[in-house]
GROMACS .gro file of N, CA and C in nm:
model
  354
    1MET      N    1   9.228  17.677  11.487
    1MET     CA    2   9.213  17.616  11.366
    1MET      C    3   9.329  17.504  11.314
    2THR      N    4   9.496  17.587  11.373
    2THR     CA    5   9.601  17.527  11.365
    2THR      C    6   9.617  17.372  11.424
    3ALA      N    7   9.554  17.395  11.563
    3ALA     CA    8   9.551  17.251  11.656
    3ALA      C    9   9.465  17.144  11.572
    4THR      N   10   9.358  17.163  11.476
    4THR     CA   11   9.308  17.084  11.433
    4THR      C   12   9.340  17.042  11.285
    5GLU      N   13   9.425  17.134  11.212
    5GLU     CA   14   9.486  17.125  11.091
    5GLU      C   15   9.602  17.001  11.112
    6ASN      N   16   9.676  17.049  11.210
    6ASN     CA   17   9.805  16.966  11.229
    6ASN      C   18   9.773  16.813  11.233
    7PRO      N   19   9.674  16.759  11.335
    7PRO     CA   20   9.672  16.628  11.334
    7PRO      C   21   9.609  16.563  11.204
    8LEU      N   22   9.520  16.681  11.125
    8LEU     CA   23   9.457  16.608  11.030
    8LEU      C   24   9.586  16.597  10.896
    9ALA      N   25   9.648  16.665  10.919
    9ALA     CA   26   9.741  16.678  10.796
    9ALA      C   27   9.859  16.578  10.824
   10SER      N   28   9.879  16.532  10.978
   10SER     CA   29   9.968  16.432  10.988
   10SER      C   30   9.919  16.287  10.916
   11PHE      N   31   9.793  16.277  10.981
   11PHE     CA   32   9.680  16.207  10.921
   11PHE      C   33   9.700  16.159  10.778
   12LEU      N   34   9.670  16.251  10.696
   12LEU     CA   35   9.630  16.275  10.572
   12LEU      C   36   9.793  16.255  10.521
   13SER      N   37   9.907  16.278  10.561
   13SER     CA   38  10.068  16.254  10.501
   13SER      C   39  10.056  16.106  10.521
   14SER      N   40  10.022  16.035  10.618
   14SER     CA   41  10.086  15.896  10.663
   14SER      C   42   9.953  15.790  10.604
   15ARG      N   43   9.870  15.833  10.531
   15ARG     CA   44   9.750  15.793  10.483
   15ARG      C   45   9.820  15.687  10.366
   16PRO      N   46   9.808  15.542  10.357
   16PRO     CA   47   9.851  15.447  10.281
   16PRO      C   48   9.794  15.512  10.145
   17ASP      N   49   9.907  15.458  10.026
   17ASP     CA   50   9.893  15.463   9.909
   17ASP      C   51   9.770  15.395   9.796
   18VAL      N   52   9.645  15.431   9.755
   18VAL     CA   53   9.555  15.330   9.707
   18VAL      C   54   9.590  15.213   9.667
   19GLN      N   55   9.713  15.211   9.574
   19GLN     CA   56   9.753  15.097   9.494
   19GLN      C   57   9.786  14.968   9.632
   20ASP      N   58   9.856  15.027   9.730
   20ASP     CA   59   9.876  14.938   9.858
   20ASP      C   60   9.706  14.886   9.909
   21LEU      N   61   9.624  15.003   9.906
   21LEU     CA   62   9.499  14.945   9.982
   21LEU      C   63   9.411  14.827   9.860
   22VAL      N   64   9.476  14.854   9.730
   22VAL     CA   65   9.389  14.777   9.638
   22VAL      C   66   9.478  14.630   9.676
   23ASP      N   67   9.593  14.623   9.681
   23ASP     CA   68   9.672  14.480   9.696
   23ASP      C   69   9.645  14.436   9.827
   24LYS      N   70   9.594  14.475   9.948
   24LYS     CA   71   9.563  14.406  10.057
   24LYS      C   72   9.376  14.392  10.079
   25ASN      N   73   9.323  14.386   9.941
   25ASN     CA   74   9.159  14.372   9.911
   25ASN      C   75   9.117  14.455  10.012
   26ILE      N   76   9.146  14.570  10.044
   26ILE     CA   77   9.071  14.654  10.135
   26ILE      C   78   8.977  14.758  10.069
   27LEU      N   79   9.028  14.813   9.941
   27LEU     CA   80   8.960  14.891   9.832
   27LEU      C   81   8.959  14.772   9.688
   28LYS      N   82   8.797  14.800   9.617
   28LYS     CA   83   8.828  14.759   9.483
   28LYS      C   84   8.940  14.839   9.410
   29ASN      N   85   8.948  14.778   9.270
   29ASN     CA   86   9.028  14.847   9.171
   29ASN      C   87   8.938  14.969   9.114
   30PRO      N   88   8.995  15.056   9.137
   30PRO     CA   89   8.936  15.228   9.097
   30PRO      C   90   8.891  15.243   8.941
   31GLY      N   91   9.008  15.177   8.893
   31GLY     CA   92   9.008  15.143   8.749
   31GLY      C   93   8.887  15.090   8.675
   32VAL      N   94   8.836  15.005   8.766
   32VAL     CA   95   8.715  14.890   8.680
   32VAL      C   96   8.585  14.957   8.732
   33ALA      N   97   8.467  14.971   8.696
   33ALA     CA   98   8.366  15.027   8.723
   33ALA      C   99   8.281  14.923   8.827
   34PRO      N  100   8.226  14.968   8.892
   34PRO     CA  101   8.168  14.876   9.026
   34PRO      C  102   8.076  14.815   8.963
   35ALA      N  103   7.968  14.794   8.874
   35ALA     CA  104   7.882  14.695   8.826
   35ALA      C  105   8.015  14.603   8.758
   36LEU      N  106   8.096  14.650   8.711
   36LEU     CA  107   8.180  14.504   8.625
   36LEU      C  108   8.268  14.438   8.750
   37GLN      N  109   8.297  14.506   8.863
   37GLN     CA  110   8.327  14.481   9.006
   37GLN      C  111   8.255  14.326   9.016
   38LYS      N  112   8.117  14.379   9.054
   38LYS     CA  113   8.052  14.257   9.105
   38LYS      C  114   8.019  14.152   9.014
   39GLN      N  115   8.032  14.197   8.899
   39GLN     CA  116   8.011  14.082   8.780
   39GLN      C  117   8.138  13.969   8.822
   40ARG      N  118   8.245  14.032   8.820
   40ARG     CA  119   8.374  13.959   8.851
   40ARG      C  120   8.375  13.880   8.949
   41ASP      N  121   8.341  13.950   9.045
   41ASP     CA  122   8.327  13.877   9.173
   41ASP      C  123   8.238  13.723   9.173
   42GLU      N  124   8.130  13.791   9.113
   42GLU     CA  125   8.020  13.668   9.110
   42GLU      C  126   8.083  13.562   9.017
   43LEU      N  127   8.132  13.571   8.904
   43LEU     CA  128   8.209  13.497   8.825
   43LEU      C  129   8.287  13.406   8.918
   44GLU      N  130   8.390  13.477   8.978
   44GLU     CA  131   8.473  13.395   9.031
   44GLU      C  132   8.428  13.322   9.153
   45LYS      N  133   8.312  13.340   9.213
   45LYS     CA  134   8.240  13.273   9.311
   45LYS      C  135   8.163  13.131   9.240
   46ARG      N  136   8.124  13.177   9.131
   46ARG     CA  137   8.056  13.034   9.030
   46ARG      C  138   8.164  12.967   9.003
   47LYS      N  139   8.280  12.995   8.958
   47LYS     CA  140   8.395  12.906   8.918
   47LYS      C  141   8.455  12.821   9.050
   48VAL      N  142   8.455  12.845   9.172
   48VAL     CA  143   8.494  12.820   9.288
   48VAL      C  144   8.356  12.700   9.334
   49GLU      N  145   8.244  12.772   9.318
   49GLU     CA  146   8.118  12.642   9.335
   49GLU      C  147   8.148  12.550   9.248
   50ASP      N  148   8.161  12.555   9.141
   50ASP     CA  149   8.155  12.473   9.027
   50ASP      C  150   8.306  12.353   9.024
   51SER      N  151   8.389  12.426   9.058
   51SER     CA  152   8.513  12.324   9.102
   51SER      C  153   8.447  12.252   9.202
   52LEU      N  154   8.439  12.293   9.322
   52LEU     CA  155   8.409  12.222   9.453
   52LEU      C  156   8.284  12.096   9.384
   53ARG      N  157   8.215  12.134   9.350
   53ARG     CA  158   8.094  12.051   9.266
   53ARG      C  159   8.170  11.912   9.206
   54HIS      N  160   8.233  11.973   9.115
   54HIS     CA  161   8.338  11.875   9.045
   54HIS      C  162   8.381  11.766   9.108
   55LYS      N  163   8.479  11.864   9.227
   55LYS     CA  164   8.536  11.773   9.298
   55LYS      C  165   8.446  11.637   9.362
   56ILE      N  166   8.364  11.672   9.434
   56ILE     CA  167   8.291  11.623   9.517
   56ILE      C  168   8.194  11.507   9.403
   57ASP      N  169   8.188  11.524   9.279
   57ASP     CA  170   8.118  11.461   9.209
   57ASP      C  171   8.193  11.356   9.148
   58HIS      N  172   8.356  11.380   9.173
   58HIS     CA  173   8.451  11.295   9.127
   58HIS      C  174   8.503  11.224   9.238
   59ARG      N  175   8.484  11.227   9.338
   59ARG     CA  176   8.561  11.183   9.414
   59ARG      C  177   8.557  11.046   9.463
   60PRO      N  178   8.680  10.957   9.493
   60PRO     CA  179   8.671  10.801   9.493
   60PRO      C  180   8.563  10.793   9.610
   61SER      N  181   8.573  10.639   9.582
   61SER     CA  182   8.425  10.579   9.638
   61SER      C  183   8.523  10.505   9.784
   62PRO      N  184   8.449  10.482   9.855
   62PRO     CA  185   8.502  10.412   9.992
   62PRO      C  186   8.558  10.335   9.975
   63GLU      N  187   8.543  10.230   9.864
   63GLU     CA  188   8.599  10.082   9.832
   63GLU      C  189   8.723  10.132   9.748
   64THR      N  190   8.711  10.226   9.728
   64THR     CA  191   8.884  10.253   9.643
   64THR      C  192   8.973  10.315   9.773
   65LEU      N  193   8.931  10.376   9.865
   65LEU     CA  194   8.986  10.453   9.955
   65LEU      C  195   9.055  10.311  10.073
   66LEU      N  196   8.953  10.196  10.061
   66LEU     CA  197   9.021  10.106  10.169
   66LEU      C  198   9.121  10.072  10.092
   67LYS      N  199   9.117  10.014   9.974
   67LYS     CA  200   9.221   9.951   9.870
   67LYS      C  201   9.345  10.019   9.859
   68GLN      N  202   9.323  10.180   9.878
   68GLN     CA  203   9.451  10.267   9.894
   68GLN      C  204   9.513  10.249   9.994
   69ASN      N  205   9.464  10.210  10.182
   69ASN     CA  206   9.457  10.199  10.287
   69ASN      C  207   9.476  10.376  10.343
   70ILE      N  208   9.378  10.419  10.274
   70ILE     CA  209   9.340  10.561  10.311
   70ILE      C  210   9.238  10.568  10.432
   71LEU      N  211   9.140  10.489  10.393
   71LEU     CA  212   9.019  10.461  10.496
   71LEU      C  213   9.045  10.307  10.568
   72THR      N  214   9.030  10.298  10.679
   72THR     CA  215   9.057  10.175  10.756
   72THR      C  216   8.908  10.077  10.716
   73ASN      N  217   8.914   9.939  10.778
   73ASN     CA  218   8.803   9.865  10.782
   73ASN      C  219   8.652   9.923  10.811
   74MET      N  220   8.593   9.944  10.739
   74MET     CA  221   8.445  10.050  10.801
   74MET      C  222   8.344   9.915  10.842
   75GLY      N  223   8.370   9.798  10.833
   75GLY     CA  224   8.282   9.705  10.872
   75GLY      C  225   8.305   9.675  11.034
   76VAL      N  226   8.414   9.723  11.089
   76VAL     CA  227   8.439   9.726  11.231
   76VAL      C  228   8.417   9.850  11.283
   77ALA      N  229   8.385   9.844  11.459
   77ALA     CA  230   8.351   9.951  11.501
   77ALA      C  231   8.495  10.031  11.505
   78PRO      N  232   8.475  10.165  11.511
   78PRO     CA  233   8.602  10.268  11.543
   78PRO      C  234   8.707  10.201  11.692
   79ALA      N  235   8.598  10.172  11.792
   79ALA     CA  236   8.674  10.121  11.913
   79ALA      C  237   8.757   9.999  11.888
   80LEU      N  238   8.689   9.912  11.800
   80LEU     CA  239   8.756   9.764  11.763
   80LEU      C  240   8.872   9.780  11.670
   81GLN      N  241   8.893   9.882  11.624
   81GLN     CA  242   8.977   9.891  11.490
   81GLN      C  243   9.113   9.858  11.553
   82ASN      N  244   9.146   9.957  11.662
   82ASN     CA  245   9.260   9.954  11.720
   82ASN      C  246   9.319   9.830  11.743
   83PRO      N  247   9.268   9.719  11.748
   83PRO     CA  248   9.324   9.598  11.826
   83PRO      C  249   9.344   9.555  11.700
   84ALA      N  250   9.241   9.543  11.597
   84ALA     CA  251   9.280   9.471  11.440
   84ALA      C  252   9.425   9.534  11.406
   85GLY      N  253   9.450   9.673  11.428
   85GLY     CA  254   9.559   9.708  11.385
   85GLY      C  255   9.649   9.686  11.466
   86GLU      N  256   9.661   9.671  11.602
   86GLU     CA  257   9.764   9.572  11.705
   86GLU      C  258   9.827   9.443  11.642
   87HIS      N  259   9.723   9.382  11.557
   87HIS     CA  260   9.782   9.244  11.527
   87HIS      C  261   9.846   9.266  11.411
   88GLY      N  262   9.812   9.368  11.307
   88GLY     CA  263   9.904   9.383  11.210
   88GLY      C  264  10.071   9.436  11.254
   89LYS      N  265  10.043   9.537  11.355
   89LYS     CA  266  10.209   9.549  11.389
   89LYS      C  267  10.237   9.425  11.465
   90LYS      N  268  10.225   9.361  11.547
   90LYS     CA  269  10.257   9.203  11.588
   90LYS      C  270  10.336   9.183  11.486
   91GLU      N  271  10.224   9.124  11.349
   91GLU     CA  272  10.257   9.091  11.229
   91GLU      C  273  10.439   9.119  11.166
   92LEU      N  274  10.428   9.256  11.182
   92LEU     CA  275  10.517   9.330  11.100
   92LEU      C  276  10.668   9.323  11.181
   93HIS      N  277  10.638   9.325  11.336
   93HIS     CA  278  10.719   9.324  11.435
   93HIS      C  279  10.817   9.140  11.419
   94ASP      N  280  10.707   9.052  11.393
   94ASP     CA  281  10.744   8.933  11.398
   94ASP      C  282  10.864   8.923  11.243
   95ASN      N  283  10.790   8.979  11.154
   95ASN     CA  284  10.862   8.963  11.021
   95ASN      C  285  11.013   9.035  11.031
   96LEU      N  286  10.989   9.157  11.067
   96LEU     CA  287  11.124   9.242  11.126
   96LEU      C  288  11.218   9.177  11.169
   97GLU      N  289  11.191   9.121  11.271
   97GLU     CA  290  11.290   9.007  11.348
   97GLU      C  291  11.335   8.881  11.324
   98LYS      N  292  11.266   8.842  11.200
   98LYS     CA  293  11.296   8.721  11.152
   98LYS      C  294  11.414   8.739  11.059
   99LYS      N  295  11.372   8.876  10.948
   99LYS     CA  296  11.494   8.928  10.843
   99LYS      C  297  11.583   8.978  10.957
  100MET      N  298  11.608   9.029  11.050
  100MET     CA  299  11.729   9.076  11.111
  100MET      C  300  11.821   8.980  11.177
  101ALA      N  301  11.753   8.834  11.195
  101ALA     CA  302  11.843   8.739  11.238
  101ALA      C  303  11.902   8.669  11.152
  102VAL      N  304  11.879   8.676  11.024
  102VAL     CA  305  11.936   8.632  10.921
  102VAL      C  306  11.991   8.700  10.835
  103ARG      N  307  12.021   8.866  10.897
  103ARG     CA  308  12.096   8.944  10.806
  103ARG      C  309  12.234   8.930  10.840
  104PRO      N  310  12.343   8.962  10.748
  104PRO     CA  311  12.481   8.949  10.766
  104PRO      C  312  12.551   9.045  10.883
  105THR      N  313  12.652   8.971  10.909
  105THR     CA  314  12.741   9.038  11.014
  105THR      C  315  12.835   9.144  10.947
  106LYS      N  316  12.880   9.168  11.021
  106LYS     CA  317  12.991   9.316  10.991
  106LYS      C  318  13.130   9.242  10.881
  107GLU      N  319  13.141   9.148  10.968
  107GLU     CA  320  13.288   9.062  10.920
  107GLU      C  321  13.184   8.980  10.761
  108ASP      N  322  13.091   8.953  10.768
  108ASP     CA  323  13.044   8.913  10.612
  108ASP      C  324  13.069   9.012  10.491
  109LEU      N  325  13.008   9.135  10.563
  109LEU     CA  326  13.029   9.226  10.437
  109LEU      C  327  13.112   9.309  10.432
  110VAL      N  328  13.241   9.264  10.507
  110VAL     CA  329  13.379   9.320  10.479
  110VAL      C  330  13.448   9.204  10.432
  111ASP      N  331  13.399   9.087  10.424
  111ASP     CA  332  13.483   8.983  10.335
  111ASP      C  333  13.409   9.025  10.188
  112GLN      N  334  13.265   9.074  10.160
  112GLN     CA  335  13.244   9.049  10.033
  112GLN      C  336  13.253   9.186   9.976
  113GLY      N  337  13.320   9.286  10.069
  113GLY     CA  338  13.407   9.354   9.984
  113GLY      C  339  13.256   9.497   9.993
  114ILE      N  340  13.186   9.494  10.070
  114ILE     CA  341  13.041   9.588  10.096
  114ILE      C  342  13.125   9.745  10.165
  115LEU      N  343  13.147   9.640  10.299
  115LEU     CA  344  13.218   9.764  10.423
  115LEU      C  345  13.357   9.736  10.365
  116GLN      N  346  13.437   9.850  10.439
  116GLN     CA  347  13.571   9.873  10.446
  116GLN      C  348  13.583   9.842  10.602
  117GLU      N  349  13.712   9.776  10.578
  117GLU     CA  350  13.771   9.750  10.764
  117GLU      C  351  13.837   9.896  10.784
  118GLN      N  352  13.796   9.878  10.905
  118GLN     CA  353  13.844  10.027  10.982
  118GLN      C  354  13.947   9.967  11.114
   0.00000   0.00000   0.00000
C-alpha cells in the first residue's frame, strides 16, 4: 500500500492551487454558479459579436481607402500596378535629385552660421 500511497501523495503535494488554475483559464471560478458562468460566457460572446458587426458595418469605403493611400488603384490589374508604382518612384527620384543639386554647400552653411567650422 505504501508503494501506491507515496506517488499519490507526491502528486497531490505538487498539485497546483485552485486559484492558479482559475488564473490560467483551466477551471472556471468556483465561487460562481455554473449556470451564471454559462450566461456570463454567452454575454461575453455576444458582446464580441456585436463589436465585430459594428466594426464591419462602419468600415471605410474603398474610395476612402484609395484617398488615404491604403489601397492602390483598383482599376488596374495587380500585375500591372507595380509598373505604375515604378513611374511614381522615378518621379520621386528625379525630384530628389533636383533638390540635392540646389542644396547649399558646407561652406555656405558655415557662412550662414548654421554649421560650426571644425
